[in-house]
PDB file of C-alpha atoms in Angstrom:
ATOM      1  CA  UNK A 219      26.258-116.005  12.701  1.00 43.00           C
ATOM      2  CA  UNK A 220      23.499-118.538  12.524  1.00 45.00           C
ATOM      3  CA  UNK A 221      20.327-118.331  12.050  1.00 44.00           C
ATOM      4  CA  UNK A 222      18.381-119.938  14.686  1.00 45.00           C
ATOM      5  CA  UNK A 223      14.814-121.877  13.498  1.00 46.00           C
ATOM      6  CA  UNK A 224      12.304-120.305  15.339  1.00 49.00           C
ATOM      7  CA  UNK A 225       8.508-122.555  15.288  1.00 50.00           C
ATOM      8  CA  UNK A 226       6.651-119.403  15.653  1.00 51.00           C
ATOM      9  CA  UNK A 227       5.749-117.718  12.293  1.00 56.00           C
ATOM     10  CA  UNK A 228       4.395-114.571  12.798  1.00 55.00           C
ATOM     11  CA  UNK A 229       0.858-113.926  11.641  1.00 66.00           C
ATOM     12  CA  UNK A 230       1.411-109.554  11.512  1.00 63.00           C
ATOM     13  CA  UNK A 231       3.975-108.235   9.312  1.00 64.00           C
ATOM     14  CA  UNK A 232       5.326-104.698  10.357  1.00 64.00           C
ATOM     15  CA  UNK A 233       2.707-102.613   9.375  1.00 68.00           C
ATOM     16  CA  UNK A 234       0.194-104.684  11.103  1.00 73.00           C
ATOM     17  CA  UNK A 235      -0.822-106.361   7.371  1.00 74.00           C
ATOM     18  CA  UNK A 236      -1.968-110.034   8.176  1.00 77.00           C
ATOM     19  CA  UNK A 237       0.529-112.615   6.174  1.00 79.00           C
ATOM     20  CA  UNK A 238       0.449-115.795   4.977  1.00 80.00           C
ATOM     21  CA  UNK A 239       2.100-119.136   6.446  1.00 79.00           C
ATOM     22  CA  UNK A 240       4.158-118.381   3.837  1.00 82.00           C
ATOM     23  CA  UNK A 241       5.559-115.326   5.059  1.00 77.00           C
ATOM     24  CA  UNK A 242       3.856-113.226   2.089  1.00 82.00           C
ATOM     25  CA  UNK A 243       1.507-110.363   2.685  1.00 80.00           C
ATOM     26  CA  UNK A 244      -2.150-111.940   2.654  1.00 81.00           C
ATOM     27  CA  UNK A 245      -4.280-109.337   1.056  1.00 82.00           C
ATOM     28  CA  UNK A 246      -7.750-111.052   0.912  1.00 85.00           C
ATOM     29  CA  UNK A 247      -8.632-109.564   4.574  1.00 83.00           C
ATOM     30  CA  UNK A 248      -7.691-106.158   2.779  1.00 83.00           C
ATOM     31  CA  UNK A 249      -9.502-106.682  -0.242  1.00 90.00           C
ATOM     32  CA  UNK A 250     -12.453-107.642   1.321  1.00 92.00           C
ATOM     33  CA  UNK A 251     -12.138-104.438   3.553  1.00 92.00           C
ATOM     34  CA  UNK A 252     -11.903-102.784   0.167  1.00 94.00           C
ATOM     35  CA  UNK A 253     -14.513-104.519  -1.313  1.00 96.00           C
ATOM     36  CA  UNK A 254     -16.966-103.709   1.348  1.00 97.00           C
ATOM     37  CA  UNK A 255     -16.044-100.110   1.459  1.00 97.00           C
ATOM     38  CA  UNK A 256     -16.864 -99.419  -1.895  1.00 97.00           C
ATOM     39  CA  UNK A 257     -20.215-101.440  -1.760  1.00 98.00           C
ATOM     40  CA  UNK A 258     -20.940 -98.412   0.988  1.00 98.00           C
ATOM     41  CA  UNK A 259     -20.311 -95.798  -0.989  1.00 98.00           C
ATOM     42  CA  UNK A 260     -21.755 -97.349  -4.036  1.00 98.00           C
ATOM     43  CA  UNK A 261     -25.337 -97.700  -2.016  1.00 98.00           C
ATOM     44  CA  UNK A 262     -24.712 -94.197  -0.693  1.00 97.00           C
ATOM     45  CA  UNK A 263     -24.522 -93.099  -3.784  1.00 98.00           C
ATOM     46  CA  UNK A 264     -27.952 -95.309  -4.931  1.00 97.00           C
ATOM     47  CA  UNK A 265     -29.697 -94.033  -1.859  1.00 97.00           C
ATOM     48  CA  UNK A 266     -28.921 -90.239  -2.517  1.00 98.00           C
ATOM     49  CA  UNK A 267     -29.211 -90.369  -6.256  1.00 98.00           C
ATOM     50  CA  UNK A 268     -32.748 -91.976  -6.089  1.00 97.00           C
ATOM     51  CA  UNK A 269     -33.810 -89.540  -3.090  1.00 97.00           C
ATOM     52  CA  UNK A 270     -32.736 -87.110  -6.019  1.00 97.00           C
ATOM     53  CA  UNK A 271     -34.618 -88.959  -8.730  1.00 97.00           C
ATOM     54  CA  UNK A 272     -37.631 -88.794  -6.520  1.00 98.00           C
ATOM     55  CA  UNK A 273     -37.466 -85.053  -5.889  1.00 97.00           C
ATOM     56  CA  UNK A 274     -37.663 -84.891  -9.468  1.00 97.00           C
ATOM     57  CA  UNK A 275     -40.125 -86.831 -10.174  1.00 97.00           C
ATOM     58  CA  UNK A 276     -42.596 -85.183  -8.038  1.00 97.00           C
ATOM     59  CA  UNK A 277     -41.800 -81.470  -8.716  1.00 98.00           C
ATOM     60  CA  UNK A 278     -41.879 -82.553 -12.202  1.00 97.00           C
ATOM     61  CA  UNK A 279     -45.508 -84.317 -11.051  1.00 97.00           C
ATOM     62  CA  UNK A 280     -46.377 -81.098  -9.337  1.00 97.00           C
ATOM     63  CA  UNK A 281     -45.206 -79.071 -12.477  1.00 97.00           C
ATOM     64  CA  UNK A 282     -47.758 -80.886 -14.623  1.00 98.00           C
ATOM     65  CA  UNK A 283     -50.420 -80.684 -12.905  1.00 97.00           C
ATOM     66  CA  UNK A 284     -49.990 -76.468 -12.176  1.00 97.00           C
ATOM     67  CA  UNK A 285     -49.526 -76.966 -16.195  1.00 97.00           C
ATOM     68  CA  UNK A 286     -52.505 -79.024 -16.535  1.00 97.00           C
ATOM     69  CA  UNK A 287     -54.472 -76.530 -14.324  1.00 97.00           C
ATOM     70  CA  UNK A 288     -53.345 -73.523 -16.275  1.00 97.00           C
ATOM     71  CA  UNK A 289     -54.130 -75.305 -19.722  1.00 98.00           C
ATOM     72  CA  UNK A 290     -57.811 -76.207 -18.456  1.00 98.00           C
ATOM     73  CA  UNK A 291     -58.218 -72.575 -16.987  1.00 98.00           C
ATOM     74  CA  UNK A 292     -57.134 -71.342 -20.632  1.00 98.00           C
ATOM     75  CA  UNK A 293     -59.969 -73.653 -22.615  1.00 98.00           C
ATOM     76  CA  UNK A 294     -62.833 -72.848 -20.019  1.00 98.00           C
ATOM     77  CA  UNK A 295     -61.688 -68.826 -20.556  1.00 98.00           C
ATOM     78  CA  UNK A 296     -61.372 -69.310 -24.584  1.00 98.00           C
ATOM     79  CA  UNK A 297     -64.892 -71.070 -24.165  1.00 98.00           C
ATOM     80  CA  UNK A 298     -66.563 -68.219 -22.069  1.00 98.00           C
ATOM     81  CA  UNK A 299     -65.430 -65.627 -24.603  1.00 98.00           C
ATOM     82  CA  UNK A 300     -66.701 -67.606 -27.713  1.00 98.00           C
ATOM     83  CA  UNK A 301     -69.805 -67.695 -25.879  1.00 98.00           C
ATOM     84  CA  UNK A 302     -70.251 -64.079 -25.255  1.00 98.00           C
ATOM     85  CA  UNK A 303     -69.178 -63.278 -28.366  1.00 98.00           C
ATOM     86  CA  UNK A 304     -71.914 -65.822 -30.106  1.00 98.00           C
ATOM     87  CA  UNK A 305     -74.585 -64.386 -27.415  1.00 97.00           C
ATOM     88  CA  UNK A 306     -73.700 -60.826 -28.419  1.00 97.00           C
ATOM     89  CA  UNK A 307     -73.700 -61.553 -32.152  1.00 97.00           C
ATOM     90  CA  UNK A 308     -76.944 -63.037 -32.121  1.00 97.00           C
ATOM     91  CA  UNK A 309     -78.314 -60.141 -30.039  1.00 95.00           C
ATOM     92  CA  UNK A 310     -77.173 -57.867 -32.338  1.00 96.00           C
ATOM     93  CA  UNK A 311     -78.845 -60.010 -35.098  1.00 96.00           C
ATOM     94  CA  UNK A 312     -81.858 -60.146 -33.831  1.00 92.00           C
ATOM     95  CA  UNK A 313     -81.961 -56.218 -33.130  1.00 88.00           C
ATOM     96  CA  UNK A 314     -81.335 -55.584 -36.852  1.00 92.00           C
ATOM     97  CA  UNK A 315     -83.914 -57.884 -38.173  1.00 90.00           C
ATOM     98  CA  UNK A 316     -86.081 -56.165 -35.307  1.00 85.00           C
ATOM     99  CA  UNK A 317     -85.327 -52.802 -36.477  1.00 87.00           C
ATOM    100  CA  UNK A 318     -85.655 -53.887 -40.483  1.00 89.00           C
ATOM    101  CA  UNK A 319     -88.858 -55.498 -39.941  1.00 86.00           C
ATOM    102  CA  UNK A 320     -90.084 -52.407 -37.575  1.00 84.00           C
ATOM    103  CA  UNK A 321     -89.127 -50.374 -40.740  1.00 85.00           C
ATOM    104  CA  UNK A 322     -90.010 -51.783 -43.806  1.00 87.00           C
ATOM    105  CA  UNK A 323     -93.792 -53.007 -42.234  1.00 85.00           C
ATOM    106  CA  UNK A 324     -94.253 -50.051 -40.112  1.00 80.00           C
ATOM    107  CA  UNK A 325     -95.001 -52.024 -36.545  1.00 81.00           C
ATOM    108  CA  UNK A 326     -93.493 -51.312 -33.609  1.00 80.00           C
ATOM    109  CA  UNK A 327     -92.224 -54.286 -30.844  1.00 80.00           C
ATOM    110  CA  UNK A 328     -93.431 -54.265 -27.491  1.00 82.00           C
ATOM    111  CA  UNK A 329     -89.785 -53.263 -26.591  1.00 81.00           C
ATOM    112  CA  UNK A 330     -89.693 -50.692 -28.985  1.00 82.00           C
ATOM    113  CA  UNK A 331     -93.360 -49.293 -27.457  1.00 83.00           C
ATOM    114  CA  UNK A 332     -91.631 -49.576 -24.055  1.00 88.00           C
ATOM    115  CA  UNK A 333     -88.778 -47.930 -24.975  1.00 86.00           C
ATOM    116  CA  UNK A 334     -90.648 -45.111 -26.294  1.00 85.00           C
ATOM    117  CA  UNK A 335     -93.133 -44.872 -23.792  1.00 87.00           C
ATOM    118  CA  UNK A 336     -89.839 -44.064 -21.432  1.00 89.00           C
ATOM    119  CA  UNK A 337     -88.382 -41.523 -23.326  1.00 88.00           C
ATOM    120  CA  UNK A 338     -92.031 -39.435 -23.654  1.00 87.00           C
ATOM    121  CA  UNK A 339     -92.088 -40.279 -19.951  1.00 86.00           C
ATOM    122  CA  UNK A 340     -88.407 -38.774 -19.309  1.00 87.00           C
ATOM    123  CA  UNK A 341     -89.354 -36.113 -21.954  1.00 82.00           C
ATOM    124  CA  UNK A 342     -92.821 -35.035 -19.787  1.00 85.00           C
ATOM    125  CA  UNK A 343     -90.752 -34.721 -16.463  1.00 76.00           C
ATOM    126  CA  UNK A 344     -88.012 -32.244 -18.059  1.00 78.00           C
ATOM    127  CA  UNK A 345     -91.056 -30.098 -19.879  1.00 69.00           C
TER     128      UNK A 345
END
């Protein structure tokens, strides 16, 4: 048998793969299939990884603020108490040096009078 010279070349090989004029496979069509495939999944990827990254960011923005929040609610507190306590250790302060001068001089304060003039009132109701 002889082979007869055929002009047309075909441009498919059986699996559909283009080929060259050659006859080889031509992969570049492939390639570049391949190629733009993975530049799809590589900006999926970015897109869902910095949708991610964002989340993060702001429930880690929301986190510090609640924590910020809490931190000032905890100084304004501490302050409040330091203040009572100060307020109540000077009243108690100034009772004792009102009740040691009372004492040692003999004179009674006009809130000590008051407080007395209750208690005979009080007294004079229960008699």
């Amino acid at each position: 048998m002889t082979k007869t010279p055929t002009d047309h070349q075909p441009t498919r090989s059986v699996l559909g793969i283009p080929v060259t004029s050659d006859g080889y496979l031509d992969l570049g069509p492939l390639q570049a299939k391949a190629d733009e495939k993975k530049r799809e999944r590589v900006e999926e990827q970015k897109k869902y990884f910095d949708n991610v990254r964002q989340k993060s960011l702001k429930k880690y923005s929301e986190d510090q603020e609640l924590f910020g929040k809490a931190l000032q609610r905890m100084k304004e507190d501490n302050e409040a108490r330091r203040n009572n306590e100060i307020a109540k250790a000077k009243a108690e302060a100034v009772n004792r040096i009102n009740e040691e001068v009372e004492r040692k001089h003999g004179v009674k304060s006009d809130k000590t009078k008051q407080l007395d003039n209750a208690w005979r009132d009080t007294l004079k109701g229960l008699i």
